[in-house]
Amino acid sequence: MNTQQEFNAVLRVRQALNDGLEAMPQAKLDRLAQARRAALARKKPDSPLTITVRRQALAGGVQSAFDDSISWLRRMGLALPLVALALGLTVLWQVEEQQHISEIAEIDAEVLADELPPSAYLDHGFNAYLAKRGE
């Protein structure tokens, strides 16, 4: 529901309540008025609005050079963790990639150093023989 429809619904409810007000007995009206006064008496007092100013400015909107350095430091404080995260992820990816390359090189070295020719590993019968031996 959009705000215009909500506003119209509130107006219709208010109008229906006001229309029924004239037909209500005086005793009920007095009880409602008394209940309203009691509710207003229990209402918390309004607290004054407080505003926190984080940075000082000179008259005319001129800022000091010190404020600019804090702003620069604040921007660096936000950017530095992002740079560290990107650097850490890059290093992690490179280490994982190096480990993968080392594992593949180790397997290649074992295959080439073995007594069997590399074509034996491509033979389906040899794979069945290895599976049968449990190796």
C-alpha positions as YAML, in Angstrom:
chain: A
units: angstrom
residues:
- id: 1
  name: MET
  ca: [0.00, 0.00, 0.00]
- id: 2
  name: ASN
  ca: [1.41, 3.39, -0.86]
- id: 3
  name: THR
  ca: [1.35, 6.39, 1.43]
- id: 4
  name: GLN
  ca: [-1.56, 8.13, -0.32]
- id: 5
  name: GLN
  ca: [-3.78, 5.06, 0.12]
- id: 6
  name: GLU
  ca: [-2.73, 4.76, 3.78]
- id: 7
  name: PHE
  ca: [-3.49, 8.45, 4.34]
- id: 8
  name: ASN
  ca: [-6.93, 8.06, 2.75]
- id: 9
  name: ALA
  ca: [-7.67, 5.01, 4.91]
- id: 10
  name: VAL
  ca: [-6.72, 6.94, 8.05]
- id: 11
  name: LEU
  ca: [-8.99, 9.81, 7.02]
- id: 12
  name: ARG
  ca: [-11.90, 7.40, 6.49]
- id: 13
  name: VAL
  ca: [-11.37, 5.79, 9.92]
- id: 14
  name: ARG
  ca: [-11.17, 9.21, 11.58]
- id: 15
  name: GLN
  ca: [-14.38, 10.30, 9.84]
- id: 16
  name: ALA
  ca: [-16.20, 7.12, 10.92]
- id: 17
  name: LEU
  ca: [-15.12, 7.66, 14.53]
- id: 18
  name: ASN
  ca: [-16.20, 11.30, 14.45]
- id: 19
  name: ASP
  ca: [-19.58, 10.34, 12.96]
- id: 20
  name: GLY
  ca: [-20.19, 7.81, 15.74]
- id: 21
  name: LEU
  ca: [-19.17, 10.35, 18.38]
- id: 22
  name: GLU
  ca: [-22.44, 12.27, 18.20]
- id: 23
  name: ALA
  ca: [-24.54, 9.15, 18.74]
- id: 24
  name: MET
  ca: [-22.52, 8.04, 21.80]
- id: 25
  name: PRO
  ca: [-24.07, 8.51, 25.27]
- id: 26
  name: GLN
  ca: [-22.64, 11.23, 27.50]
- id: 27
  name: ALA
  ca: [-21.46, 8.71, 30.14]
- id: 28
  name: LYS
  ca: [-19.21, 6.97, 27.64]
- id: 29
  name: LEU
  ca: [-17.87, 10.29, 26.40]
- id: 30
  name: ASP
  ca: [-16.99, 11.24, 29.97]
- id: 31
  name: ARG
  ca: [-15.22, 7.90, 30.54]
- id: 32
  name: LEU
  ca: [-13.26, 8.34, 27.29]
- id: 33
  name: ALA
  ca: [-12.24, 11.87, 28.29]
- id: 34
  name: GLN
  ca: [-11.13, 10.62, 31.71]
- id: 35
  name: ALA
  ca: [-9.13, 7.77, 30.14]
- id: 36
  name: ARG
  ca: [-7.47, 10.25, 27.77]
- id: 37
  name: ARG
  ca: [-6.47, 12.53, 30.65]
- id: 38
  name: ALA
  ca: [-5.04, 9.54, 32.56]
- id: 39
  name: ALA
  ca: [-3.05, 8.42, 29.51]
- id: 40
  name: LEU
  ca: [-1.66, 11.92, 29.01]
- id: 41
  name: ALA
  ca: [-0.68, 12.08, 32.68]
- id: 42
  name: ARG
  ca: [1.31, 8.83, 32.34]
- id: 43
  name: LYS
  ca: [2.98, 9.96, 29.13]
- id: 44
  name: LYS
  ca: [6.74, 10.41, 29.39]
- id: 45
  name: PRO
  ca: [7.90, 13.99, 29.05]
- id: 46
  name: ASP
  ca: [9.44, 14.89, 25.74]
- id: 47
  name: SER
  ca: [13.22, 14.80, 25.82]
- id: 48
  name: PRO
  ca: [15.12, 17.65, 24.22]
- id: 49
  name: LEU
  ca: [16.68, 16.94, 20.85]
- id: 50
  name: THR
  ca: [20.44, 16.51, 21.06]
- id: 51
  name: ILE
  ca: [22.81, 16.85, 18.14]
- id: 52
  name: THR
  ca: [26.40, 15.67, 18.19]
- id: 53
  name: VAL
  ca: [28.84, 17.70, 16.12]
- id: 54
  name: ARG
  ca: [31.81, 15.60, 15.08]
- id: 55
  name: ARG
  ca: [33.91, 18.23, 13.36]
- id: 56
  name: GLN
  ca: [34.49, 21.84, 14.06]
- id: 57
  name: ALA
  ca: [34.19, 24.40, 11.32]
- id: 58
  name: LEU
  ca: [35.16, 28.03, 11.20]
- id: 59
  name: ALA
  ca: [32.65, 30.76, 10.46]
- id: 60
  name: GLY
  ca: [31.70, 30.93, 6.81]
- id: 61
  name: GLY
  ca: [32.21, 27.21, 6.27]
- id: 62
  name: VAL
  ca: [36.01, 27.42, 6.06]
- id: 63
  name: GLN
  ca: [37.69, 24.33, 7.49]
- id: 64
  name: SER
  ca: [41.14, 24.09, 8.95]
- id: 65
  name: ALA
  ca: [43.96, 22.06, 7.43]
- id: 66
  name: PHE
  ca: [43.84, 19.73, 10.44]
- id: 67
  name: ASP
  ca: [40.32, 18.62, 9.48]
- id: 68
  name: ASP
  ca: [41.55, 17.70, 6.00]
- id: 69
  name: SER
  ca: [44.29, 15.48, 7.43]
- id: 70
  name: ILE
  ca: [41.79, 13.66, 9.62]
- id: 71
  name: SER
  ca: [39.56, 13.14, 6.61]
- id: 72
  name: TRP
  ca: [42.54, 11.78, 4.65]
- id: 73
  name: LEU
  ca: [43.44, 9.47, 7.54]
- id: 74
  name: ARG
  ca: [39.85, 8.30, 7.81]
- id: 75
  name: ARG
  ca: [39.77, 7.48, 4.09]
- id: 76
  name: MET
  ca: [43.04, 5.58, 4.43]
- id: 77
  name: GLY
  ca: [41.60, 3.75, 7.43]
- id: 78
  name: LEU
  ca: [38.77, 2.52, 5.24]
- id: 79
  name: ALA
  ca: [40.89, 1.68, 2.20]
- id: 80
  name: LEU
  ca: [43.77, -0.03, 4.00]
- id: 81
  name: PRO
  ca: [41.77, -3.11, 5.15]
- id: 82
  name: LEU
  ca: [40.40, -3.56, 1.64]
- id: 83
  name: VAL
  ca: [43.90, -3.42, 0.15]
- id: 84
  name: ALA
  ca: [45.15, -5.88, 2.79]
- id: 85
  name: LEU
  ca: [42.27, -8.24, 2.01]
- id: 86
  name: ALA
  ca: [42.95, -8.11, -1.74]
- id: 87
  name: LEU
  ca: [46.68, -8.68, -1.15]
- id: 88
  name: GLY
  ca: [45.98, -11.59, 1.21]
- id: 89
  name: LEU
  ca: [43.62, -13.25, -1.26]
- id: 90
  name: THR
  ca: [46.17, -12.84, -4.06]
- id: 91
  name: VAL
  ca: [48.94, -14.40, -1.96]
- id: 92
  name: LEU
  ca: [46.64, -17.25, -0.92]
- id: 93
  name: TRP
  ca: [45.69, -17.94, -4.55]
- id: 94
  name: GLN
  ca: [49.36, -17.95, -5.62]
- id: 95
  name: VAL
  ca: [50.37, -20.35, -2.82]
- id: 96
  name: GLU
  ca: [47.52, -22.73, -3.70]
- id: 97
  name: GLU
  ca: [48.45, -22.56, -7.39]
- id: 98
  name: GLN
  ca: [52.12, -23.29, -6.57]
- id: 99
  name: GLN
  ca: [51.11, -26.33, -4.48]
- id: 100
  name: HIS
  ca: [48.96, -27.60, -7.35]
- id: 101
  name: ILE
  ca: [51.85, -27.19, -9.80]
- id: 102
  name: SER
  ca: [54.21, -29.00, -7.38]
- id: 103
  name: GLU
  ca: [51.80, -31.93, -7.03]
- id: 104
  name: ILE
  ca: [51.46, -32.28, -10.81]
- id: 105
  name: ALA
  ca: [55.25, -32.06, -11.24]
- id: 106
  name: GLU
  ca: [55.74, -34.77, -8.61]
- id: 107
  name: ILE
  ca: [53.31, -37.09, -10.39]
- id: 108
  name: ASP
  ca: [55.01, -36.42, -13.74]
- id: 109
  name: ALA
  ca: [58.42, -37.13, -12.23]
- id: 110
  name: GLU
  ca: [57.22, -40.44, -10.76]
- id: 111
  name: VAL
  ca: [55.68, -41.49, -14.08]
- id: 112
  name: LEU
  ca: [58.83, -40.62, -16.03]
- id: 113
  name: ALA
  ca: [61.15, -42.28, -13.48]
- id: 114
  name: ASP
  ca: [59.13, -45.51, -13.45]
- id: 115
  name: GLU
  ca: [60.26, -48.59, -15.38]
- id: 116
  name: LEU
  ca: [57.00, -48.72, -17.33]
- id: 117
  name: PRO
  ca: [56.68, -46.68, -20.50]
- id: 118
  name: PRO
  ca: [54.11, -43.83, -20.32]
- id: 119
  name: SER
  ca: [51.95, -45.61, -22.93]
- id: 120
  name: ALA
  ca: [51.30, -48.41, -20.38]
- id: 121
  name: TYR
  ca: [49.32, -45.99, -18.23]
- id: 122
  name: LEU
  ca: [46.98, -45.35, -21.17]
- id: 123
  name: ASP
  ca: [46.22, -49.06, -21.67]
- id: 124
  name: HIS
  ca: [42.81, -50.04, -20.28]
- id: 125
  name: GLY
  ca: [44.04, -53.52, -19.46]
- id: 126
  name: PHE
  ca: [46.80, -52.08, -17.28]
- id: 127
  name: ASN
  ca: [44.25, -50.04, -15.34]
- id: 128
  name: ALA
  ca: [42.21, -53.21, -14.77]
- id: 129
  name: TYR
  ca: [45.37, -55.03, -13.64]
- id: 130
  name: LEU
  ca: [46.15, -52.23, -11.15]
- id: 131
  name: ALA
  ca: [42.57, -52.27, -9.84]
- id: 132
  name: LYS
  ca: [42.73, -56.06, -9.44]
- id: 133
  name: ARG
  ca: [46.02, -55.85, -7.48]
- id: 134
  name: GLY
  ca: [44.58, -53.14, -5.25]
- id: 135
  name: GLU
  ca: [47.22, -50.55, -6.01]
...
